[in-house]
Short mmCIF file of C-alpha atoms in Angstrom, two decimals:
data_model
loop_
_atom_site.label_atom_id
_atom_site.label_comp_id
_atom_site.label_asym_id
_atom_site.label_seq_id
_atom_site.Cartn_x
_atom_site.Cartn_y
_atom_site.Cartn_z
CA MET A 1 17.09 -55.74 -47.97
CA ASP A 2 18.64 -53.42 -50.55
CA PHE A 3 20.59 -50.45 -49.21
CA GLU A 4 23.19 -47.85 -50.09
CA PHE A 5 25.81 -46.58 -47.64
CA HIS A 6 28.65 -44.15 -48.27
CA MET A 7 31.07 -42.77 -45.67
CA PRO A 8 34.58 -42.44 -47.10
CA VAL A 9 36.15 -41.22 -43.86
CA ARG A 10 39.07 -42.88 -42.09
CA VAL A 11 38.14 -42.77 -38.38
CA VAL A 12 40.98 -43.23 -35.90
CA SER A 13 39.79 -43.35 -32.30
CA GLY A 14 41.20 -43.78 -28.83
CA ALA A 15 43.25 -41.97 -26.21
CA GLY A 16 46.40 -40.49 -27.72
CA CYS A 17 45.37 -41.09 -31.33
CA VAL A 18 46.22 -37.53 -32.42
CA ARG A 19 49.85 -37.62 -31.31
CA ALA A 20 50.21 -41.17 -32.57
CA ARG A 21 48.59 -40.86 -35.98
CA ILE A 22 47.99 -37.32 -37.25
CA GLY A 23 51.48 -37.18 -38.72
CA GLU A 24 50.06 -39.42 -41.45
CA LEU A 25 48.56 -36.27 -42.98
CA ARG A 26 52.04 -35.45 -44.28
CA GLU A 27 50.96 -37.36 -47.40
CA TYR A 28 48.86 -34.31 -48.36
CA GLY A 29 51.75 -31.86 -48.22
CA ARG A 30 53.97 -29.93 -45.86
CA ARG A 31 51.84 -26.85 -45.10
CA CYS A 32 48.72 -26.97 -42.96
CA LEU A 33 46.16 -24.46 -41.72
CA ILE A 34 44.60 -25.43 -38.39
CA ILE A 35 41.13 -23.93 -37.94
CA THR A 36 39.83 -23.49 -34.38
CA GLY A 37 37.53 -21.49 -32.17
CA LYS A 38 38.92 -19.01 -29.69
CA HIS A 39 39.72 -21.19 -26.68
CA ALA A 40 38.52 -24.81 -26.73
CA ALA A 41 41.24 -26.30 -28.96
CA LEU A 42 43.99 -24.95 -26.72
CA ARG A 43 42.20 -25.64 -23.44
CA SER A 44 41.47 -29.26 -24.36
CA GLY A 45 45.08 -30.00 -25.28
CA ALA A 46 44.11 -31.04 -28.81
CA LEU A 47 45.84 -28.10 -30.49
CA ASP A 48 49.15 -28.76 -28.73
CA ASP A 49 48.94 -32.46 -29.56
CA ALA A 50 48.19 -31.82 -33.22
CA MET A 51 50.90 -29.20 -33.67
CA ALA A 52 53.53 -31.32 -31.95
CA ALA A 53 52.77 -34.36 -34.07
CA LEU A 54 52.51 -32.43 -37.33
CA SER A 55 55.75 -30.57 -36.63
CA ALA A 56 57.46 -33.89 -35.93
CA ALA A 57 56.24 -35.01 -39.36
CA ASP A 58 57.85 -31.92 -40.92
CA VAL A 59 54.57 -30.07 -41.52
CA ASP A 60 54.48 -26.27 -41.12
CA CYS A 61 51.35 -25.25 -39.19
CA THR A 62 49.47 -21.95 -39.15
CA VAL A 63 46.54 -21.45 -36.76
CA PHE A 64 43.34 -19.62 -37.67
CA PRO A 65 41.37 -19.14 -34.40
CA GLY A 66 38.50 -17.12 -35.85
CA ILE A 67 35.46 -19.46 -35.84
CA GLU A 68 32.55 -18.72 -33.52
CA ALA A 69 29.40 -20.67 -32.68
CA ASN A 70 26.96 -20.94 -35.61
CA PRO A 71 29.69 -19.88 -38.05
CA LEU A 72 28.99 -17.13 -40.54
CA VAL A 73 29.82 -17.62 -44.19
CA SER A 74 32.19 -14.66 -43.91
CA GLN A 75 34.20 -16.49 -41.23
CA CYS A 76 34.58 -19.45 -43.58
CA GLN A 77 35.72 -17.08 -46.33
CA ALA A 78 38.28 -15.57 -43.94
CA ALA A 79 39.59 -19.04 -43.09
CA ALA A 80 39.86 -19.86 -46.80
CA ALA A 81 41.79 -16.63 -47.37
CA ALA A 82 44.16 -17.59 -44.54
CA ALA A 83 44.70 -20.97 -46.21
CA GLU A 84 45.60 -19.22 -49.44
CA THR A 85 47.96 -16.84 -47.65
CA CYS A 86 49.94 -19.63 -45.99
CA ARG A 87 49.68 -21.81 -49.13
CA ALA A 88 48.12 -24.63 -47.14
CA ASP A 89 48.14 -28.07 -48.72
CA PHE A 90 45.48 -29.29 -46.30
CA LEU A 91 43.34 -28.15 -43.37
CA VAL A 92 42.74 -29.49 -39.88
CA GLY A 93 39.62 -28.43 -37.98
CA ILE A 94 39.78 -28.73 -34.18
CA GLY A 95 36.57 -27.96 -32.33
CA GLY A 96 32.89 -28.68 -32.04
CA GLY A 97 30.37 -28.77 -34.84
CA SER A 98 30.78 -25.09 -35.71
CA VAL A 99 34.52 -25.41 -36.32
CA MET A 100 34.16 -28.66 -38.22
CA ASP A 101 31.42 -27.26 -40.46
CA ALA A 102 33.46 -24.12 -41.09
CA THR A 103 36.48 -26.25 -42.01
CA LYS A 104 34.43 -28.07 -44.63
CA ALA A 105 33.25 -24.80 -46.14
CA ALA A 106 36.74 -23.27 -46.04
CA ALA A 107 38.15 -26.31 -47.84
CA TRP A 108 35.72 -25.68 -50.71
CA ILE A 109 36.19 -21.94 -50.86
CA ALA A 110 39.99 -22.12 -50.70
CA GLU A 111 40.11 -24.02 -54.00
CA ASN A 112 37.27 -22.07 -55.61
CA ILE A 113 37.79 -18.48 -54.51
CA THR A 114 34.53 -16.66 -55.12
CA ALA A 115 32.38 -13.93 -53.60
CA ASP A 116 29.23 -15.66 -54.84
CA VAL A 117 27.90 -17.18 -51.62
CA GLU A 118 25.09 -19.02 -53.39
CA ARG A 119 27.62 -21.19 -55.19
CA LEU A 120 28.66 -22.53 -51.81
CA PHE A 121 25.15 -23.81 -51.14
CA THR A 122 24.60 -25.29 -54.60
CA GLY A 123 27.96 -27.05 -54.77
CA ALA A 124 28.57 -25.54 -58.21
CA TYR A 125 32.36 -25.60 -58.03
CA ARG A 126 34.92 -26.41 -60.69
CA HIS A 127 37.61 -27.74 -58.34
CA ALA A 128 37.68 -30.32 -55.56
CA PRO A 129 38.13 -28.99 -52.02
CA LEU A 130 41.40 -29.04 -50.14
CA PRO A 131 41.94 -32.24 -48.16
CA PHE A 132 40.97 -31.77 -44.53
CA ALA A 133 40.97 -33.68 -41.25
CA LEU A 134 38.76 -33.15 -38.20
CA ILE A 135 39.33 -33.46 -34.46
CA GLY A 136 36.12 -33.21 -32.45
CA LEU A 137 36.02 -31.66 -28.99
CA THR A 138 32.37 -32.42 -28.25
CA ALA A 139 30.20 -35.52 -28.10
CA GLY A 140 27.27 -34.84 -30.35
CA THR A 141 27.77 -32.98 -33.58
CA GLY A 142 28.06 -35.86 -36.06
CA SER A 143 29.90 -33.52 -38.41
CA GLU A 144 33.05 -35.65 -38.23
CA VAL A 145 31.47 -38.46 -40.23
CA SER A 146 28.94 -36.63 -42.41
CA SER A 147 29.13 -34.63 -45.63
CA VAL A 148 26.99 -31.77 -44.32
CA ALA A 149 27.98 -28.34 -43.02
CA VAL A 150 25.48 -25.91 -41.48
CA LEU A 151 26.37 -22.24 -41.92
CA THR A 152 24.71 -18.94 -41.00
CA GLY A 153 24.10 -16.22 -43.57
CA ASP A 154 25.70 -12.87 -42.77
CA ARG A 155 22.76 -10.85 -44.10
CA ASP A 156 19.69 -12.72 -42.92
CA GLY A 157 21.07 -14.70 -39.95
CA ARG A 158 19.46 -17.90 -41.22
CA LYS A 159 21.07 -21.30 -40.99
CA ARG A 160 21.50 -23.24 -44.22
CA SER A 161 23.06 -26.57 -45.11
CA VAL A 162 25.89 -27.32 -47.51
CA SER A 163 26.16 -30.93 -48.62
CA HIS A 164 28.23 -32.65 -51.28
CA PRO A 165 29.75 -36.13 -51.75
CA ARG A 166 33.19 -34.52 -51.58
CA CYS A 167 32.39 -32.74 -48.30
CA TYR A 168 33.73 -35.62 -46.19
CA ALA A 169 36.89 -35.37 -44.12
CA SER A 170 39.90 -37.33 -45.32
CA ALA A 171 40.47 -38.44 -41.73
CA VAL A 172 38.94 -38.06 -38.28
CA TYR A 173 40.89 -38.34 -35.04
CA ALA A 174 38.51 -39.14 -32.21
CA ASP A 175 39.90 -38.92 -28.68
CA PRO A 176 37.22 -38.73 -25.96
CA ARG A 177 39.64 -37.10 -23.52
CA TYR A 178 39.30 -33.82 -25.40
CA THR A 179 35.67 -33.56 -24.28
CA CYS A 180 36.69 -33.22 -20.61
CA THR A 181 36.82 -29.45 -20.81
CA MET A 182 33.23 -29.13 -22.01
CA SER A 183 30.95 -27.38 -19.54
CA PRO A 184 27.95 -29.33 -18.18
CA PRO A 185 25.46 -27.32 -20.32
CA THR A 186 27.48 -27.97 -23.48
CA THR A 187 27.79 -31.64 -22.54
CA VAL A 188 24.00 -31.87 -22.25
CA SER A 189 23.27 -29.97 -25.46
CA THR A 190 25.68 -31.94 -27.62
CA ALA A 191 24.43 -35.26 -26.21
CA LEU A 192 20.86 -34.21 -27.00
CA ASP A 193 21.97 -33.39 -30.54
CA ALA A 194 23.42 -36.88 -30.90
CA LEU A 195 20.20 -38.44 -29.59
CA CYS A 196 18.26 -36.44 -32.17
CA HIS A 197 20.55 -37.69 -34.95
CA ALA A 198 19.96 -41.29 -33.94
CA ALA A 199 16.21 -40.93 -33.39
CA GLU A 200 15.45 -38.83 -36.46
CA GLY A 201 17.27 -41.29 -38.69
CA PHE A 202 15.87 -44.40 -37.01
CA LEU A 203 12.29 -43.06 -37.29
CA ASN A 204 12.71 -42.23 -40.96
CA PRO A 205 10.38 -44.64 -42.80
CA ALA A 206 13.21 -45.21 -45.30
CA CYS A 207 15.75 -46.16 -42.62
CA THR A 208 18.10 -48.82 -43.97
CA ASP A 209 19.42 -51.89 -42.19
CA THR A 210 22.88 -50.31 -42.00
CA ALA A 211 21.65 -47.12 -40.35
CA GLU A 212 19.47 -49.16 -38.04
CA LEU A 213 22.53 -51.06 -36.78
CA PHE A 214 24.35 -47.81 -36.01
CA ALA A 215 21.29 -46.43 -34.19
CA GLU A 216 21.00 -49.59 -32.12
CA LYS A 217 24.59 -49.04 -30.98
CA ALA A 218 23.93 -45.38 -30.20
CA PHE A 219 20.66 -45.46 -28.24
CA PRO A 220 21.81 -47.38 -25.12
CA LEU A 221 24.98 -45.30 -24.78
CA LEU A 222 23.27 -41.94 -25.25
CA SER A 223 20.13 -42.63 -23.24
CA LYS A 224 22.06 -43.98 -20.24
CA GLY A 225 24.44 -41.05 -20.44
CA LEU A 226 21.63 -38.49 -20.66
CA THR A 227 19.84 -40.13 -17.74
CA GLN A 228 22.96 -39.73 -15.63
CA LEU A 229 23.27 -36.09 -16.69
CA ALA A 230 19.64 -35.49 -15.72
CA GLU A 231 20.14 -37.12 -12.34
CA ASN A 232 23.47 -35.45 -11.55
CA GLY A 233 22.41 -31.89 -12.33
CA ALA A 234 25.38 -29.56 -12.69
CA ALA A 235 27.94 -32.10 -11.43
CA ALA A 236 30.91 -32.61 -13.73
CA PRO A 237 30.59 -35.83 -15.75
CA THR A 238 33.08 -38.61 -15.07
CA MET A 239 35.55 -39.71 -17.74
CA GLY A 240 33.59 -42.92 -18.12
CA LEU A 241 30.40 -41.01 -18.85
CA ARG A 242 32.18 -38.73 -21.29
CA GLU A 243 33.61 -41.70 -23.18
CA GLN A 244 30.17 -43.32 -23.30
CA LEU A 245 28.58 -40.18 -24.77
CA PHE A 246 31.49 -39.69 -27.17
CA TYR A 247 31.18 -43.07 -28.82
CA GLY A 248 27.40 -42.92 -28.74
CA ALA A 249 27.63 -39.66 -30.64
CA LEU A 250 29.97 -41.19 -33.25
CA TRP A 251 27.50 -44.01 -33.91
CA ALA A 252 24.68 -41.48 -34.09
CA GLY A 253 26.72 -39.43 -36.55
CA MET A 254 26.83 -42.43 -38.84
CA VAL A 255 23.02 -42.59 -38.69
CA LEU A 256 22.95 -38.90 -39.56
CA ASN A 257 25.28 -39.50 -42.49
CA ALA A 258 23.13 -42.32 -43.85
CA MET A 259 19.63 -40.91 -43.27
CA GLY A 260 19.84 -37.16 -42.71
CA THR A 261 17.68 -35.38 -40.15
CA SER A 262 13.93 -34.94 -39.76
CA TYR A 263 11.81 -31.93 -38.82
CA PRO A 264 13.28 -31.27 -35.33
CA HIS A 265 16.42 -29.90 -37.00
CA PRO A 266 14.98 -27.20 -39.31
CA LEU A 267 12.47 -26.21 -36.64
CA GLY A 268 15.29 -26.07 -34.11
CA TYR A 269 17.24 -23.63 -36.28
CA VAL A 270 14.63 -20.98 -35.45
CA LEU A 271 15.26 -21.36 -31.74
CA THR A 272 19.00 -21.00 -32.28
CA GLU A 273 18.76 -18.05 -34.69
CA ASP A 274 16.34 -15.86 -32.74
CA PHE A 275 16.21 -17.27 -29.20
CA HIS A 276 19.88 -18.26 -28.88
CA LEU A 277 19.30 -21.82 -27.71
CA PRO A 278 22.28 -24.12 -28.27
CA HIS A 279 21.75 -26.24 -31.36
CA GLY A 280 21.31 -29.62 -29.69
CA LEU A 281 18.89 -28.31 -27.09
CA ALA A 282 16.93 -26.46 -29.79
CA CYS A 283 16.45 -29.64 -31.82
CA ALA A 284 15.59 -31.73 -28.77
CA VAL A 285 12.70 -29.40 -27.92
CA PHE A 286 10.87 -31.00 -30.86
CA LEU A 287 12.03 -34.59 -30.32
CA PRO A 288 9.14 -35.61 -28.00
CA ASP A 289 6.68 -34.61 -30.72
CA LEU A 290 8.51 -36.80 -33.26
CA LEU A 291 8.45 -39.72 -30.82
CA LEU A 292 4.73 -39.35 -30.08
CA ARG A 293 3.93 -38.92 -33.77
CA SER A 294 5.89 -42.04 -34.61
CA GLU A 295 4.13 -44.09 -31.93
CA ALA A 296 0.99 -43.98 -34.06
CA LEU A 297 2.59 -44.21 -37.49
CA LEU A 298 5.60 -46.47 -36.86
CA ALA A 299 4.48 -48.36 -33.81
CA ASP A 300 6.88 -51.32 -33.93
CA ARG A 301 9.92 -49.22 -34.76
CA THR A 302 9.16 -46.67 -32.04
CA ALA A 303 8.66 -49.46 -29.50
CA ARG A 304 12.07 -50.81 -30.50
CA LEU A 305 13.62 -47.36 -29.98
CA TYR A 306 12.09 -47.12 -26.50
CA SER A 307 13.39 -50.58 -25.56
CA LEU A 308 16.92 -49.62 -26.63
CA ALA A 309 16.72 -46.27 -24.83
CA GLY A 310 15.62 -47.54 -21.43
CA GLY A 311 11.86 -47.41 -21.84
CA ARG A 312 9.27 -44.92 -23.00
CA GLU A 313 8.59 -43.14 -19.72
CA ALA A 314 12.27 -42.94 -18.80
CA LEU A 315 13.24 -41.41 -22.13
CA LEU A 316 10.39 -38.89 -22.17
CA HIS A 317 11.17 -37.93 -18.57
CA THR A 318 14.84 -37.37 -19.44
CA LEU A 319 13.84 -35.15 -22.36
CA GLU A 320 11.38 -33.25 -20.18
CA THR A 321 14.18 -32.63 -17.67
CA LEU A 322 17.00 -31.72 -20.06
CA ALA A 323 15.22 -30.26 -23.11
CA ALA A 324 12.84 -27.84 -21.44
CA ALA A 325 12.96 -24.31 -22.90
CA ASP A 326 10.85 -21.33 -21.87
CA ILE A 327 10.25 -19.96 -25.37
CA ARG A 328 7.37 -17.58 -25.89
CA MET A 329 6.18 -15.95 -29.09
CA THR A 330 3.08 -14.30 -30.42
CA ALA A 331 0.83 -15.95 -32.96
CA GLY A 332 2.15 -13.47 -35.53
CA GLN A 333 5.77 -14.39 -34.80
CA ALA A 334 4.98 -18.08 -35.10
CA GLU A 335 3.21 -17.51 -38.41
CA ASP A 336 6.23 -15.65 -39.80
CA TYR A 337 8.39 -18.69 -39.10
CA ILE A 338 5.87 -21.13 -40.57
CA ARG A 339 5.74 -19.20 -43.82
CA ARG A 340 9.38 -20.10 -44.41
CA TRP A 341 8.21 -23.66 -44.97
CA ASP A 342 4.76 -23.07 -46.50
CA PRO A 343 4.62 -23.09 -50.33
CA ALA A 344 1.31 -21.21 -50.16
CA PHE A 345 3.27 -18.17 -48.95
CA GLY A 346 6.32 -18.59 -51.17
CA GLY A 347 8.21 -20.76 -48.72
CA ALA A 348 9.78 -24.14 -49.41
CA ARG A 349 9.02 -27.37 -47.61
CA PRO A 350 12.37 -28.65 -46.30
CA ARG A 351 13.36 -32.10 -47.43
CA ASN A 352 13.76 -32.91 -43.72
CA PHE A 353 9.95 -32.84 -43.37
CA ALA A 354 9.62 -35.77 -45.77
CA ARG A 355 11.85 -37.89 -43.53
CA ALA A 356 9.14 -38.16 -40.88
CA ALA A 357 6.24 -40.57 -41.08
CA GLY A 358 2.89 -39.13 -42.08
CA ASP A 359 3.87 -36.34 -44.48
CA PHE A 360 4.83 -33.67 -41.93
CA ASN A 361 4.08 -30.25 -43.43
CA ALA A 362 3.74 -26.55 -42.66
CA ALA A 363 0.32 -27.08 -41.08
CA ASP A 364 1.84 -29.58 -38.64
CA ALA A 365 4.64 -27.14 -37.86
CA ARG A 366 2.07 -24.37 -37.26
CA LEU A 367 0.18 -26.52 -34.76
CA LEU A 368 3.41 -27.54 -33.02
CA PHE A 369 4.67 -23.96 -32.67
CA THR A 370 1.29 -22.79 -31.43
CA THR A 371 1.09 -25.56 -28.84
CA LEU A 372 4.63 -25.13 -27.55
CA PHE A 373 5.32 -21.42 -27.74
CA VAL A 374 2.29 -19.16 -28.29
CA ARG A 375 1.06 -17.70 -25.02
#
C-alpha cells in the first residue's frame, strides 16, 4: 500500500478560467513572455484572453510565436533569449504539447544561459528556472501536469526527454473550449496520446494505487470519446465530446506524471522523426502490442483496463480504426533503429522499456518492427 506521488501544480479548470484567474500570476512580477506556436493560440481565443487578463493585472506582455511541432532545442534557446530581452519575470506557454515542452525548456535556459545543450538534458543547472504557467489547447499531451519536456536535437533530429523535479508549471489553466479549433486529425492523435499515457502507466507492474485511481477516471472518458471519433469519421466533434476528451486527458496526464511511459513512446519517436506521424498516433501504433503482451503477463490488470475501456474487442477495434499507419521499411532500416536501444551495438536500453511487464528489450523491439513494418 506504500506509494509516492508528487505533482506541485495548481490546476484551475473550467470555461472562462483564464480571464478569471490568470491575473494571479502578477505575484511573480510585472513582465511576462507568452510563448506560442504560429496560429493556434490566437485562433483559439486563448491568447486574447490571457493578454487581456494579464494587462488588467498590470503585467506587460511580450509574445514569442516561434515554436513549431516537435520543437528544436534552438527554438527553446530563442525563446529564452526573448525572455532575457524583455526581462520577463515569468513565462506563459499557450499551445499543445510542443509549446508547453518548449516553455519548460525556455524557463530553464533563461536563468542558466548556456550554449551547452547537453546540460539541458542532464539538469546540471546552478539556478532554478523562471516561473511559468501553461494553457493547453489540445486534449492529450499531459505536459501540463508533468515534469517532462520532449525536445528534438537540431543536429541529429532525435527526440530526447528533459525531466527534473523543478520542471513543473507553477499553474495550469485548463479550459476545454480552447480545443474547439483543433482539426479532426489532431483531435484523434492527441486523444490517442492520452490513452497511451493512461494505459502505459496502468500496465506498469509498479503502478501505484494513486496512479491507478487517475487511470480509472481516464479510461471511460477517453475510450468512449475515441469510439465516437472512430464512428463519426471526419465529422467535427461536439463540445460535449471535446470536454470529455479534455478531462480524460488531464487524468491521463496525472498517470503519466506518476508512472512515466512504456515502450510505445520511445518506439513512437522513430515514426515521428523519420515518417512524420503525429506523436499520439505514432505511440498508439504500438499500444495494441502492449495490451496483448500484458494480457499474458498482467492478466487481471489488463482485464480491468478492458472493462473500464468498453471491452477488449471494442478497444482493439477502435485502435485498429484510428491508429492504423502504412509504414514500410527495409530490414536494414529497422535494424538501424533497433541498435539505438541495443547495448550490444553501443545503444542504450531506454528506461521506458523496464516499465512494461516481462523485461521488454531490443530483441522484442526488433520482432515488433519486423512484424509491423518490414515488407
